[in-house]
Short mmCIF file of C-alpha atoms in Angstrom, two decimals:
data_model
loop_
_atom_site.label_atom_id
_atom_site.label_comp_id
_atom_site.label_asym_id
_atom_site.label_seq_id
_atom_site.Cartn_x
_atom_site.Cartn_y
_atom_site.Cartn_z
CA MET A 1 0.17 46.35 -23.96
CA SER A 2 -0.23 43.93 -21.06
CA GLU A 3 2.68 41.89 -19.95
CA GLN A 4 2.03 38.17 -19.54
CA LYS A 5 3.25 36.57 -16.37
CA LYS A 6 5.70 33.77 -17.02
CA PRO A 7 4.71 30.53 -15.34
CA ASN A 8 6.78 29.78 -12.29
CA VAL A 9 8.70 26.49 -12.50
CA LEU A 10 7.59 25.49 -9.01
CA GLU A 11 3.94 26.24 -9.82
CA GLY A 12 4.19 24.09 -12.94
CA PHE A 13 5.79 21.28 -10.95
CA LYS A 14 3.06 21.53 -8.30
CA ALA A 15 0.36 21.38 -10.97
CA PHE A 16 2.06 18.32 -12.48
CA LEU A 17 2.17 16.53 -9.12
CA MET A 18 -1.44 17.33 -8.33
CA ARG A 19 -2.78 15.72 -11.47
CA GLY A 20 -4.86 12.69 -10.61
CA ASN A 21 -3.02 10.32 -12.90
CA VAL A 22 0.36 11.04 -11.30
CA VAL A 23 -0.99 10.27 -7.84
CA ASP A 24 -2.69 7.11 -9.15
CA LEU A 25 0.55 6.02 -10.77
CA ALA A 26 2.48 6.54 -7.56
CA VAL A 27 -0.07 4.48 -5.64
CA ALA A 28 0.13 1.73 -8.27
CA VAL A 29 3.92 1.59 -8.00
CA VAL A 30 3.80 1.30 -4.21
CA ILE A 31 1.10 -1.39 -4.33
CA GLY A 32 3.04 -3.19 -7.08
CA ALA A 33 6.18 -3.26 -4.97
CA ALA A 34 4.27 -4.68 -2.01
CA PHE A 35 2.56 -7.20 -4.28
CA THR A 36 5.93 -8.33 -5.64
CA SER A 37 7.03 -9.40 -2.18
CA ILE A 38 3.83 -11.43 -1.78
CA VAL A 39 4.37 -13.17 -5.11
CA ASN A 40 8.01 -13.89 -4.27
CA ALA A 41 6.94 -15.39 -0.94
CA VAL A 42 4.39 -17.62 -2.69
CA VAL A 43 7.01 -18.76 -5.20
CA LYS A 44 9.61 -19.49 -2.52
CA GLY A 45 7.21 -20.98 0.00
CA VAL A 46 4.79 -22.93 -2.20
CA ILE A 47 5.89 -23.29 -5.82
CA ASN A 48 9.58 -24.09 -5.29
CA PRO A 49 8.81 -26.86 -2.76
CA LEU A 50 6.26 -28.34 -5.18
CA VAL A 51 8.80 -28.25 -7.98
CA GLY A 52 11.38 -29.59 -5.53
CA ALA A 53 9.21 -32.66 -5.00
CA PHE A 54 9.93 -33.60 -8.63
CA GLY A 55 13.48 -32.30 -8.92
CA THR A 56 15.30 -29.47 -7.26
CA MET A 57 13.84 -26.48 -5.42
CA ASN A 58 16.08 -24.08 -7.32
CA LEU A 59 15.06 -23.96 -10.97
CA ASP A 60 18.15 -21.92 -11.83
CA GLY A 61 20.18 -25.12 -11.68
CA TYR A 62 18.49 -26.60 -14.74
CA SER A 63 20.56 -26.03 -17.85
CA TRP A 64 21.53 -27.63 -21.10
CA CYS A 65 25.00 -27.70 -22.59
CA ILE A 66 24.79 -26.51 -26.21
CA LYS A 67 28.48 -26.66 -26.96
CA GLY A 68 30.46 -28.80 -24.63
CA PRO A 69 31.95 -29.95 -22.56
CA CYS A 70 30.39 -27.50 -20.10
CA GLU A 71 32.08 -26.70 -16.84
CA THR A 72 30.79 -24.32 -14.20
CA ALA A 73 32.58 -22.73 -11.30
CA ALA A 74 31.36 -22.92 -7.71
CA ASP A 75 29.73 -19.50 -8.05
CA GLY A 76 27.67 -20.69 -11.05
CA THR A 77 29.60 -18.97 -13.82
CA VAL A 78 30.36 -20.99 -16.93
CA LYS A 79 34.07 -21.77 -17.24
CA GLN A 80 33.94 -23.77 -20.44
CA GLY A 81 31.33 -24.45 -23.15
CA VAL A 82 28.04 -22.75 -23.97
CA GLN A 83 25.25 -23.39 -21.54
CA MET A 84 21.54 -22.65 -22.01
CA MET A 85 19.97 -21.79 -18.66
CA TRP A 86 16.41 -22.91 -19.34
CA GLY A 87 15.65 -23.32 -15.62
CA SER A 88 15.90 -19.56 -15.09
CA VAL A 89 13.45 -18.98 -17.93
CA LEU A 90 11.09 -21.58 -16.50
CA GLY A 91 11.28 -19.97 -13.05
CA ALA A 92 10.57 -16.51 -14.45
CA THR A 93 7.68 -17.90 -16.50
CA LEU A 94 6.16 -19.58 -13.45
CA THR A 95 6.52 -16.37 -11.46
CA PHE A 96 4.80 -14.44 -14.24
CA LEU A 97 1.95 -16.96 -14.50
CA ILE A 98 1.43 -16.96 -10.74
CA THR A 99 1.43 -13.16 -10.67
CA ALA A 100 -1.05 -13.00 -13.55
CA ALA A 101 -3.31 -15.61 -11.90
CA VAL A 102 -3.28 -13.85 -8.54
CA VAL A 103 -3.99 -10.46 -10.13
CA TYR A 104 -6.81 -11.91 -12.25
CA PHE A 105 -8.52 -14.04 -9.61
CA LEU A 106 -8.05 -11.73 -6.63
CA MET A 107 -8.38 -8.32 -8.28
CA VAL A 108 -9.70 -8.26 -11.86
CA LEU A 109 -12.43 -10.92 -11.62
CA PRO A 110 -14.01 -9.65 -8.38
CA MET A 111 -13.88 -6.05 -9.62
CA SER A 112 -15.47 -6.92 -12.97
CA ARG A 113 -18.22 -8.86 -11.18
CA TYR A 114 -18.79 -5.92 -8.85
CA LEU A 115 -18.97 -3.48 -11.77
CA ALA A 116 -21.37 -5.81 -13.63
CA ARG A 117 -23.67 -5.92 -10.58
CA GLN A 118 -23.51 -2.12 -10.30
CA GLU A 119 -24.38 -1.75 -14.00
CA ALA A 120 -27.30 -4.22 -13.71
CA ARG A 121 -28.58 -2.33 -10.66
CA ARG A 122 -28.31 0.97 -12.55
CA GLN A 123 -30.18 -0.46 -15.55
CA ARG A 124 -32.95 -1.83 -13.31
CA HIS A 125 -33.24 1.57 -11.64
CA GLU A 126 -33.47 3.30 -15.04
CA ALA A 127 -36.11 0.82 -16.23
CA THR A 128 -38.14 1.43 -13.08
CA GLN A 129 -37.85 5.18 -13.55
CA GLN A 130 -39.01 4.88 -17.17
CA ALA A 131 -41.98 2.71 -16.11
CA VAL A 132 -42.93 5.27 -13.44
CA GLN A 133 -42.67 8.09 -15.98
CA VAL A 134 -44.85 6.20 -18.48
CA THR A 135 -47.41 5.43 -15.78
CA GLU A 136 -47.46 9.07 -14.65
CA LEU A 137 -47.91 10.16 -18.25
CA GLN A 138 -50.83 7.78 -18.71
CA VAL A 139 -52.48 8.99 -15.49
CA LEU A 140 -52.05 12.61 -16.52
CA GLN A 141 -53.52 11.88 -19.95
CA GLU A 142 -56.53 10.18 -18.33
CA ILE A 143 -57.02 13.16 -16.01
CA ARG A 144 -56.78 15.53 -18.97
CA ASP A 145 -59.30 13.48 -20.97
CA ALA A 146 -61.68 13.35 -17.99
CA LEU A 147 -61.44 17.15 -17.51
CA VAL A 148 -62.03 17.77 -21.21
CA ALA A 149 -65.04 15.44 -21.19
CA GLN A 150 -66.35 17.15 -18.05
CA GLN A 151 -66.05 20.61 -19.63
CA ARG A 152 -67.88 19.54 -22.78
CA GLY A 153 -70.75 18.15 -20.88
CA PRO A 154 -72.77 15.03 -21.55
CA GLY A 155 -73.42 14.14 -25.16
CA GLN A 156 -70.54 16.11 -26.68
CA ASP A 157 -68.08 13.62 -28.09
CA ARG A 158 -66.13 15.85 -30.46
CA PRO A 159 -63.63 18.50 -29.39
#
């Protein structure tokens, strides 16, 4: 009876870390964190000033008093009443839309166009290869027919 070796915890952990999807996920998290700072800079540097041209640069200040009278403290907490902070939701929505647009137009769209060009190139290459194979087959058939006709001699049409 052979005794099976129990898997070592460290070996299992090493195998887990070396899987491709774990490494890809780690890279995605790091890139996502860096991308977040870019999006935040765009929102603070471009979007908020544009919104500020029509109102205030800080969307968090927009609210609606549902049950009043509403009073807020200097730190922004509600002292009295029920306040709906729709400016925060609008700011988060704008940030999401900007993030989605940047990801789509700078990453997804160029990559899909690149992959489409690669696929078209691959299909053209396959079509060319098929045409070459058909042409080679026809040439070989003609050579075969000529050799068969040559072996039969003149006047022999039937095999």
